[in-house]
XYZ file of C-alpha atoms in Angstrom:
660
model
C 197.987 71.870 139.153
C 194.743 73.139 137.568
C 191.866 70.791 137.113
C 190.720 70.032 133.614
C 187.035 70.399 132.861
C 185.782 67.297 131.280
C 182.222 67.104 129.905
C 180.878 63.825 131.037
C 177.476 62.305 130.127
C 174.740 63.990 132.167
C 173.561 61.792 134.996
C 170.056 60.617 135.378
C 167.865 63.408 136.701
C 166.504 62.231 140.051
C 163.106 63.186 141.351
C 163.390 66.535 142.665
C 165.846 67.580 140.083
C 163.390 69.825 138.273
C 162.950 73.488 138.863
C 160.217 72.698 141.407
C 161.111 72.095 145.049
C 160.882 68.441 146.019
C 157.566 67.747 147.579
C 157.695 66.633 151.252
C 154.676 65.348 152.886
C 154.176 64.884 156.596
C 151.962 61.762 157.109
C 148.628 62.805 158.520
C 148.691 60.296 161.311
C 152.282 61.305 162.240
C 150.544 64.295 163.867
C 149.171 63.642 167.401
C 146.277 65.989 166.893
C 145.151 63.929 163.860
C 145.401 60.693 165.831
C 143.456 61.945 168.772
C 140.769 63.480 166.579
C 140.321 60.261 164.499
C 140.112 58.151 167.693
C 137.401 60.379 169.116
C 135.534 60.295 165.766
C 135.597 56.504 165.595
C 134.358 56.059 169.144
C 131.467 58.576 168.512
C 130.503 56.837 165.345
C 130.369 53.523 167.174
C 128.436 54.812 170.232
C 125.836 56.928 168.323
C 123.946 54.059 166.540
C 124.013 51.981 169.683
C 122.332 54.919 171.656
C 119.786 55.633 168.845
C 118.814 51.960 168.543
C 117.934 51.684 172.218
C 120.900 49.648 173.321
C 121.692 49.522 177.080
C 123.541 52.531 178.416
C 126.550 50.375 179.433
C 127.179 49.591 175.726
C 127.441 53.204 174.571
C 128.207 55.066 177.695
C 131.923 54.036 178.108
C 132.370 54.727 174.380
C 131.211 58.232 174.817
C 133.447 58.648 177.809
C 136.396 57.512 175.781
C 135.477 60.055 173.021
C 135.391 62.824 175.616
C 138.865 61.742 176.846
C 140.613 61.215 173.507
C 139.249 64.363 171.869
C 139.177 66.665 174.884
C 142.226 66.015 176.968
C 144.584 68.197 174.861
C 142.321 71.343 174.813
C 141.406 70.717 178.502
C 145.108 70.503 179.407
C 145.918 73.544 177.353
C 143.014 75.501 179.007
C 144.154 74.522 182.510
C 147.695 75.604 181.726
C 146.260 78.928 180.461
C 144.157 79.148 183.648
C 147.440 78.743 185.708
C 148.695 81.696 183.855
C 145.515 83.576 184.740
C 144.118 83.328 181.242
C 140.656 82.026 180.444
C 140.330 80.797 176.870
C 137.399 79.344 174.957
C 139.101 75.880 174.738
C 138.468 75.308 178.389
C 134.945 76.750 178.189
C 134.167 74.358 175.377
C 135.220 71.363 177.546
C 133.193 72.806 180.468
C 130.229 73.112 178.186
C 130.580 69.544 176.937
C 130.882 68.200 180.577
C 127.818 70.413 181.545
C 125.794 68.791 178.699
C 126.688 65.400 179.927
C 125.845 66.232 183.526
C 122.263 67.163 182.520
C 121.889 64.009 180.403
C 122.891 65.340 176.989
C 125.895 62.998 176.593
C 125.597 62.719 172.817
C 125.522 66.544 172.291
C 128.636 66.955 174.459
C 130.520 64.229 172.642
C 129.651 65.736 169.260
C 131.058 69.051 170.477
C 134.182 67.384 171.444
C 134.598 65.607 168.188
C 134.013 68.711 166.061
C 136.537 70.760 168.080
C 139.118 67.946 167.950
C 138.768 67.685 164.129
C 139.116 71.403 163.731
C 142.330 71.345 165.641
C 143.647 68.399 163.641
C 142.965 70.174 160.290
C 144.827 73.304 161.560
C 147.766 71.085 162.490
C 147.782 69.430 159.104
C 147.721 72.777 157.285
C 150.600 74.072 159.384
C 152.620 70.987 158.749
C 152.095 71.067 155.035
C 153.318 74.720 154.890
C 156.388 73.711 156.927
C 156.982 70.733 154.554
C 156.916 73.057 151.557
C 159.448 75.433 153.057
C 161.788 72.632 154.117
C 161.479 70.997 150.683
C 162.907 74.137 149.092
C 166.186 73.425 150.782
C 166.364 70.088 149.021
C 166.845 71.859 145.753
C 170.456 72.214 146.804
C 172.339 68.894 146.334
C 173.367 66.889 149.287
C 177.006 66.744 148.106
C 179.258 68.575 145.860
C 182.608 67.926 144.054
C 185.297 69.935 145.736
C 188.572 70.524 143.836
C 191.660 70.332 145.967
C 194.914 72.322 145.358
C 196.601 69.387 143.739
C 193.771 69.030 141.162
C 192.211 65.924 142.701
C 188.508 65.751 143.506
C 186.556 64.847 146.607
C 182.862 64.563 147.323
C 181.799 66.497 150.325
C 178.475 67.497 151.811
C 177.419 70.977 150.688
C 177.077 72.313 154.116
C 180.807 71.737 154.569
C 181.717 73.936 151.660
C 183.413 77.152 152.819
C 183.875 80.528 151.146
C 186.877 80.218 148.726
C 186.478 76.491 147.934
C 186.360 75.582 144.259
C 183.623 73.050 143.116
C 183.142 71.178 139.845
C 179.657 71.141 138.436
C 179.223 68.529 135.702
C 176.437 68.612 133.058
C 172.991 67.922 134.471
C 174.031 68.416 138.039
C 172.737 70.911 140.517
C 175.041 73.658 141.677
C 176.042 73.127 145.417
C 176.685 76.702 146.468
C 176.346 80.387 145.570
C 179.481 81.445 143.709
C 181.142 82.771 140.613
C 182.256 80.779 137.527
C 186.021 80.457 137.212
C 186.199 78.385 134.148
C 183.805 76.677 131.666
C 180.650 77.603 129.783
C 177.121 76.248 130.126
C 173.458 77.274 130.370
C 171.959 77.270 133.894
C 168.240 76.921 134.496
C 167.742 79.418 137.399
C 163.994 79.793 137.272
C 163.653 78.810 140.909
C 165.749 81.929 141.827
C 165.043 84.631 139.333
C 161.852 83.380 137.552
C 163.464 83.611 134.145
C 161.728 81.318 131.734
C 164.976 80.377 129.727
C 168.321 78.984 130.913
C 170.903 81.671 131.279
C 174.309 81.348 129.551
C 177.040 81.259 132.157
C 180.767 81.831 131.592
C 183.844 82.936 133.338
C 182.955 85.681 135.971
C 179.172 85.015 136.022
C 177.382 84.449 139.284
C 175.594 81.205 139.911
C 173.229 80.116 142.740
C 172.820 76.916 144.805
C 170.069 74.683 143.730
C 169.880 75.846 140.043
C 170.367 73.278 137.463
C 173.391 73.117 135.190
C 172.933 72.383 131.448
C 175.155 70.753 128.955
C 178.502 72.281 129.916
C 180.941 71.812 132.821
C 181.586 74.654 135.305
C 184.305 75.339 137.938
C 182.825 77.625 140.460
C 184.372 79.428 143.406
C 182.162 79.421 146.483
C 181.250 82.985 147.675
C 178.575 82.215 150.286
C 178.115 79.719 153.169
C 175.304 77.325 152.654
C 173.328 79.085 155.466
C 173.616 82.406 153.596
C 172.778 81.155 150.093
C 169.923 82.656 148.133
C 167.708 79.640 148.595
C 168.486 79.605 152.389
C 167.550 83.325 152.565
C 164.286 82.708 150.625
C 163.222 80.046 153.209
C 164.162 82.461 156.052
C 162.220 85.327 154.451
C 159.219 83.250 153.979
C 159.158 82.287 157.591
C 159.805 85.773 158.794
C 157.149 87.266 156.471
C 154.645 84.635 157.467
C 155.260 85.592 161.134
C 154.369 89.205 160.414
C 150.664 88.227 160.094
C 150.707 86.879 163.733
C 149.330 90.244 165.206
C 145.995 89.508 163.464
C 145.848 86.122 165.426
C 146.884 87.805 168.642
C 144.068 90.275 168.187
C 141.544 87.482 167.806
C 142.976 85.772 170.882
C 142.595 89.013 172.828
C 138.937 89.400 171.799
C 138.309 85.701 172.628
C 139.827 86.224 176.043
C 137.755 89.198 176.884
C 134.521 87.593 175.574
C 135.078 84.403 177.603
C 135.593 86.403 180.833
C 132.765 88.779 180.126
C 130.221 85.926 179.474
C 131.201 84.094 182.707
C 130.988 87.228 184.811
C 127.687 88.428 183.317
C 126.020 85.112 183.674
C 127.114 84.812 187.279
C 125.832 88.326 187.977
C 122.490 87.662 186.348
C 122.080 84.693 188.586
C 123.557 85.954 191.848
C 122.223 89.598 192.108
C 118.558 88.800 192.028
C 119.245 85.842 194.278
C 120.904 88.226 196.773
C 117.897 90.571 196.547
C 115.563 87.851 197.614
C 114.532 86.356 194.400
C 113.623 82.636 194.164
C 116.501 80.260 193.271
C 114.536 78.627 190.409
C 113.541 81.925 188.804
C 117.080 83.351 189.148
C 118.580 80.171 187.560
C 116.045 80.347 184.711
C 116.768 83.973 184.050
C 120.574 83.325 184.055
C 120.119 80.438 181.764
C 117.957 82.540 179.372
C 120.617 85.169 179.464
C 123.298 82.837 178.404
C 121.196 81.687 175.556
C 120.141 85.092 174.125
C 123.562 86.700 174.814
C 125.350 83.874 173.027
C 127.166 85.273 169.987
C 125.969 82.463 167.524
C 124.220 84.976 165.293
C 127.359 87.256 165.493
C 129.603 84.378 164.497
C 127.248 83.383 161.688
C 127.150 86.947 160.622
C 130.709 86.684 159.494
C 131.257 83.120 158.356
C 128.347 82.310 155.884
C 129.097 85.215 153.599
C 132.754 84.644 153.563
C 132.419 80.753 153.279
C 129.768 81.195 150.615
C 132.122 83.426 148.675
C 134.899 80.988 149.085
C 132.727 78.120 147.654
C 131.503 80.327 144.825
C 135.039 81.350 143.974
C 136.288 77.641 144.107
C 133.621 76.683 141.589
C 135.098 79.236 139.268
C 138.694 78.203 139.724
C 139.916 80.373 142.650
C 140.976 78.455 145.792
C 140.761 80.854 148.728
C 142.336 79.160 151.754
C 140.347 80.676 154.550
C 137.664 83.147 155.535
C 140.283 85.601 156.822
C 141.853 85.608 153.310
C 138.491 86.210 151.615
C 137.923 89.222 153.922
C 141.385 90.565 153.395
C 141.156 90.198 149.568
C 138.446 93.040 149.621
C 140.847 95.314 151.504
C 143.701 95.498 148.889
C 144.359 98.830 147.298
C 147.588 98.050 145.420
C 148.743 95.107 143.265
C 152.191 93.663 142.371
C 152.418 91.212 139.475
C 155.068 88.782 138.496
C 155.933 88.546 134.862
C 157.001 84.975 133.872
C 154.237 82.489 134.387
C 151.852 85.178 135.745
C 151.278 87.774 133.104
C 152.889 85.445 130.585
C 152.361 81.694 130.037
C 155.952 80.820 131.121
C 156.706 78.896 127.854
C 158.973 80.317 125.184
C 157.440 80.501 121.625
C 158.601 81.595 118.281
C 157.090 85.016 117.559
C 159.031 86.124 114.524
C 160.488 84.339 111.441
C 162.655 86.726 109.462
C 164.445 85.359 106.331
C 167.163 87.839 105.135
C 166.817 89.423 101.699
C 168.546 87.513 98.977
C 169.034 84.340 101.096
C 166.460 82.422 99.096
C 164.471 81.212 101.971
C 160.701 81.589 102.705
C 159.508 81.916 106.334
C 158.458 78.202 106.323
C 161.680 77.114 104.683
C 163.798 78.940 107.207
C 161.775 77.702 110.160
C 161.953 74.072 108.804
C 165.681 74.188 108.396
C 166.200 75.645 111.911
C 163.833 73.046 113.454
C 165.665 70.195 111.697
C 169.005 71.345 113.074
C 167.543 71.947 116.578
C 165.483 68.726 116.753
C 168.140 66.582 118.662
C 168.683 69.392 121.189
C 166.785 69.563 124.615
C 167.331 73.228 125.138
C 164.059 75.162 125.715
C 164.701 77.476 122.753
C 165.309 74.424 120.554
C 161.940 72.914 121.652
C 160.202 76.205 120.923
C 161.605 76.199 117.368
C 160.644 72.496 116.766
C 157.101 73.208 118.207
C 156.656 76.124 115.920
C 157.623 74.126 112.939
C 155.145 71.325 113.972
C 152.370 73.750 114.539
C 152.808 74.902 110.950
C 152.865 71.232 109.769
C 156.263 71.464 108.277
C 158.301 68.327 107.459
C 161.607 68.194 109.158
C 164.685 66.731 107.446
C 167.153 64.476 109.301
C 169.974 66.106 110.978
C 173.455 64.588 111.031
C 176.677 65.394 112.754
C 174.730 67.290 115.506
C 176.794 69.137 118.072
C 175.826 71.575 120.879
C 178.061 74.382 122.246
C 176.831 75.833 125.577
C 175.967 79.500 125.254
C 176.497 79.539 121.469
C 174.048 77.209 119.805
C 173.946 74.017 117.710
C 175.422 72.838 114.454
C 174.231 70.020 112.289
C 174.263 68.847 108.711
C 170.862 69.098 107.071
C 170.455 68.011 103.430
C 174.226 68.016 102.960
C 174.530 71.598 104.098
C 176.150 72.787 107.317
C 173.541 74.632 109.463
C 174.276 76.650 112.541
C 171.604 77.940 114.904
C 172.407 80.122 117.825
C 173.085 83.392 119.552
C 173.942 86.253 117.009
C 176.525 87.720 119.261
C 178.432 84.521 119.129
C 177.884 83.526 115.455
C 178.074 86.921 113.720
C 181.431 88.329 112.643
C 182.512 91.596 111.257
C 182.766 90.077 107.831
C 179.080 89.395 107.453
C 176.550 91.961 106.235
C 175.187 94.412 108.729
C 171.600 93.439 107.822
C 171.631 90.279 110.152
C 173.031 92.357 113.019
C 170.399 95.125 112.481
C 167.508 92.465 112.440
C 168.898 90.854 115.642
C 169.062 94.177 117.303
C 165.546 95.003 116.182
C 164.258 91.649 117.723
C 166.134 92.214 120.956
C 164.890 95.836 121.333
C 161.432 94.361 121.090
C 162.115 92.165 124.040
C 162.628 88.924 122.148
C 165.492 86.507 122.140
C 167.112 86.598 118.687
C 168.311 83.276 117.142
C 170.505 83.416 113.975
C 170.330 80.755 111.301
C 173.420 80.188 109.162
C 173.919 77.938 106.102
C 177.500 77.095 105.118
C 178.639 79.948 107.264
C 176.404 82.532 105.699
C 173.483 84.173 107.661
C 170.101 83.326 106.056
C 167.614 84.604 108.686
C 166.681 85.077 112.201
C 163.919 83.848 114.623
C 162.480 85.800 117.393
C 161.453 83.902 120.561
C 159.554 85.288 123.481
C 157.242 84.230 126.277
C 153.693 84.680 125.208
C 151.379 87.118 127.018
C 148.241 85.645 128.609
C 145.184 86.543 126.548
C 143.438 88.113 129.534
C 146.497 89.915 130.977
C 145.687 93.472 129.626
C 142.032 93.201 130.678
C 142.958 92.037 134.196
C 145.414 94.943 134.596
C 142.716 97.367 133.596
C 140.121 95.828 135.934
C 142.539 95.798 138.873
C 143.427 99.480 138.221
C 139.765 100.299 138.320
C 139.217 98.256 141.590
C 142.211 99.642 143.450
C 142.364 103.111 142.038
C 146.052 102.640 141.061
C 147.778 100.691 138.306
C 149.635 97.543 139.344
C 153.395 97.414 139.416
C 155.410 94.724 137.667
C 158.144 92.928 139.793
C 160.226 90.405 137.861
C 163.622 88.909 137.820
C 163.727 89.151 133.987
C 165.824 91.744 132.113
C 164.574 95.332 132.011
C 164.065 95.514 128.277
C 161.804 92.484 128.074
C 159.945 93.607 131.165
C 159.395 97.058 129.776
C 158.068 95.761 126.573
C 155.526 93.504 128.259
C 154.551 96.191 130.631
C 153.720 98.510 127.828
C 151.592 95.816 126.211
C 149.338 95.523 129.231
C 149.334 99.109 130.403
C 151.628 98.984 133.438
C 154.026 101.936 133.964
C 155.659 100.997 137.192
C 158.288 98.327 136.292
C 160.722 96.796 138.693
C 163.006 94.458 136.718
C 166.174 92.443 137.489
C 164.905 91.614 140.953
C 166.018 88.770 143.189
C 163.494 87.468 145.797
C 164.673 89.844 148.593
C 164.241 92.701 146.156
C 160.701 91.794 145.530
C 160.031 91.686 149.295
C 161.517 95.172 149.603
C 159.259 96.529 146.836
C 156.167 95.040 148.578
C 157.193 96.445 152.015
C 157.971 99.837 150.642
C 154.424 100.016 149.338
C 152.962 98.800 152.696
C 155.040 101.244 154.668
C 153.355 103.943 152.601
C 149.963 102.703 153.907
C 149.018 100.448 150.919
C 147.584 96.919 151.292
C 149.341 95.029 148.525
C 148.062 92.093 146.650
C 150.942 90.040 145.130
C 150.245 87.632 142.284
C 153.098 85.187 141.347
C 153.938 81.633 140.549
C 157.475 80.701 141.369
C 159.731 79.877 144.304
C 161.269 83.255 143.841
C 157.881 84.928 144.397
C 157.161 83.070 147.675
C 158.834 85.613 150.023
C 156.817 88.389 148.432
C 153.652 86.331 148.578
C 154.229 85.869 152.280
C 155.148 89.426 152.904
C 152.212 91.010 151.224
C 148.799 91.789 152.703
C 147.379 88.972 150.462
C 149.201 86.684 148.060
C 147.689 84.853 145.046
C 149.612 82.051 143.256
C 149.054 80.650 139.715
C 147.979 77.018 140.161
C 149.074 75.093 137.087
C 152.724 76.021 136.907
C 153.109 77.381 140.407
C 155.902 75.873 142.609
C 154.890 73.976 145.819
C 156.258 76.705 147.942
C 154.339 79.413 146.173
C 151.129 77.430 146.357
C 151.581 76.778 150.073
C 152.743 80.266 150.862
C 150.061 82.027 148.944
C 146.693 82.849 150.594
C 144.723 81.982 147.336
C 145.512 79.835 144.267
C 144.165 80.455 140.717
C 143.587 76.758 139.860
C 143.104 77.263 136.095
C 145.562 80.107 135.595
C 142.769 82.459 134.480
C 143.950 85.905 135.415
C 140.614 87.396 134.875
C 139.328 85.752 137.976
C 141.552 87.847 140.201
C 139.511 91.104 139.901
C 136.347 89.012 140.165
C 137.330 87.498 143.433
C 138.473 90.898 144.874
C 134.999 92.337 143.914
C 133.333 89.092 145.421
C 135.235 89.682 148.647
C 134.073 93.284 148.919
C 130.524 92.175 148.416
C 130.985 89.472 151.135
C 132.250 92.145 153.510
C 129.158 94.269 152.858
C 127.019 91.165 153.690
C 128.996 90.740 156.932
C 128.051 94.262 157.946
C 124.389 93.609 157.162
C 124.414 90.436 159.272
C 126.162 92.241 162.212
C 123.485 94.842 162.307
C 120.735 92.170 162.237
C 122.475 90.095 165.009
C 123.252 93.021 167.156
C 119.573 94.232 167.067
C 118.226 90.798 167.964
C 120.768 90.250 170.783
C 120.144 93.762 172.255
C 116.416 93.572 172.241
C 116.402 89.989 173.723
C 118.967 90.815 176.453
C 117.142 94.077 177.471
C 113.879 92.104 177.576
C 115.344 89.420 179.815
C 116.861 91.923 182.195
C 114.095 94.386 182.357
C 111.048 92.220 182.232
C 110.519 88.373 182.031
C 111.544 86.724 178.752
C 110.067 83.173 178.563
C 112.850 80.695 177.871
C 111.054 79.183 174.814
C 110.697 82.660 173.331
C 114.371 83.482 174.073
C 115.404 80.346 172.274
C 113.040 81.179 169.373
C 114.481 84.672 169.094
C 118.050 83.534 169.305
C 117.683 80.731 166.799
C 115.516 82.959 164.547
C 118.266 85.571 164.292
C 120.862 82.846 163.634
C 118.789 81.438 160.728
C 118.190 84.897 159.216
C 121.820 85.962 159.192
C 122.850 82.437 157.904
C 120.444 82.500 154.980
C 121.367 86.142 154.108
C 125.100 84.935 153.916
C 124.142 81.963 151.731
C 122.946 84.232 149.008
C 126.575 84.579 147.785
C 126.414 80.929 146.791
C 124.320 81.707 143.782
C 125.803 81.896 140.353
C 124.396 85.456 140.055
C 126.761 86.587 142.826
C 129.846 85.508 140.701
C 128.390 87.047 137.598
C 127.902 90.351 139.399
C 131.417 90.203 140.835
C 132.908 89.673 137.310
C 130.887 92.565 136.028
C 132.111 94.836 138.903
C 135.692 93.580 138.294
C 135.498 94.781 134.674
C 134.412 98.305 135.475
């Protein structure tokens, strides 16, 4: 016995039913790193004023000791475990340095070092947890339960993970689809922006494919399950984001390798500087002083500052101008890109459908305003995005809308209503037009669709009177941004979108893009990016949706649009354009390249100072105060040089370079 599709009232849309992934948040103090760091900070802040005001040592000494313990036990334990595996890392050296400071009476300095290190570790743990939250939240787009239809036509509610290939599920109006599958019966519009990035709901009927987590519209659908929950498009998106993020791990491994070699080298060199002269008969005090001076002047403080101040200054400057760059590593990588991939909907375009054409048919007796007002009156009760676009266009023109009666909506077809005593129908030309009507309406519809617009037919008493063209509006700075990125990278960007090829080609032609990849699912976008990278390119991906997240993660660098961007895209991306100003992208790329040039300058300065001071200490006698002065002087010089990128002039210059 077949099940009958009954259109029931749409249920209340719960939080998380929108097209954006539900927002999970790990509580900060649920992370042990955050709890230990907070405890160490509190203890330090209590002990410091007691020490500075001359309180007895027994009042602040134990507090400092507790700060050492709470903030330092985790890195100390990790360092000892690494040492057991014959690996010496900086974590352990940091703890040794803090204990050494305490041993010579610098208790407060050692405690401050512990607190700063523990706080840094906590912030890293929070950032990692937030990214994981966003990825897991994507899975919540799929409903927890689905209505499965049994062979006898009865219904049962089952967890979506228990759905098997071949099952039939009933999706009522307003519900989320529980599994990837194909429509067996029914008609509706489905908002699948989370999967394909398309700005408008897509009409679905018998034989059409649907995806788990997408939102059903006003019709009821009977869907045959074609994929297990673990193999759904959403599940694959999550898996690809995780896998693509892991591909960046070699950079971290390289940093750890350098850190390891430096730690060992510093320990060995310092011991040698102390032990060799002592073995040759030098005085103990003199040998110790020479070794201490060597440790100071060979310290890489200036080298570290050579890199960080320019990059952090560039990050701060970009942040003031609406570009959030998540780390110094990202700022450096931005300057390395030599290819760009742009998403269409919500990136090059605003992501909101708007009426672009009002075309009354000759002899119908309507002006543009009259046709738009009539269509808006009929569409006014509808919640469909196209209907809202029509109503918004009428309001923008200041038109008065008549009251619509007998309103009805047919999924995939359009709406009907009585306006001023006349029967008005507004909907898809392919569904409303018949062979009996003039070919003029059909030709206008074809003309609009060839131009990449969605055509909407308006009929009065069964007679076509005009058409509306609706399209997503291009961002004002899109064309200029494409031109600037072409100049910076030496090659034109490519367009990667889930939208239809005709609309994508039209928009690409408007902004000057010739390489168009349309009709792509998330995995296809990843493939396009990886193909470029296998050819030796360093690809910058700019997108906004959940469907862009895998490509953002797979790319050399990813930038997300901030205002309309999904949580997953914002978390996955390396940088975020907070105000959705595309023109800031070439500017931040140019700023990154300038920051990298400052890094080179600073490395040269630091290397010269360190080399001269080390040679002086080893060949002659470098007084300790002079060694400290030279070391700190080089640190100040490279630090101030990097801070030049904080100036407004640095951003102005970057924007100018980005427009060339």
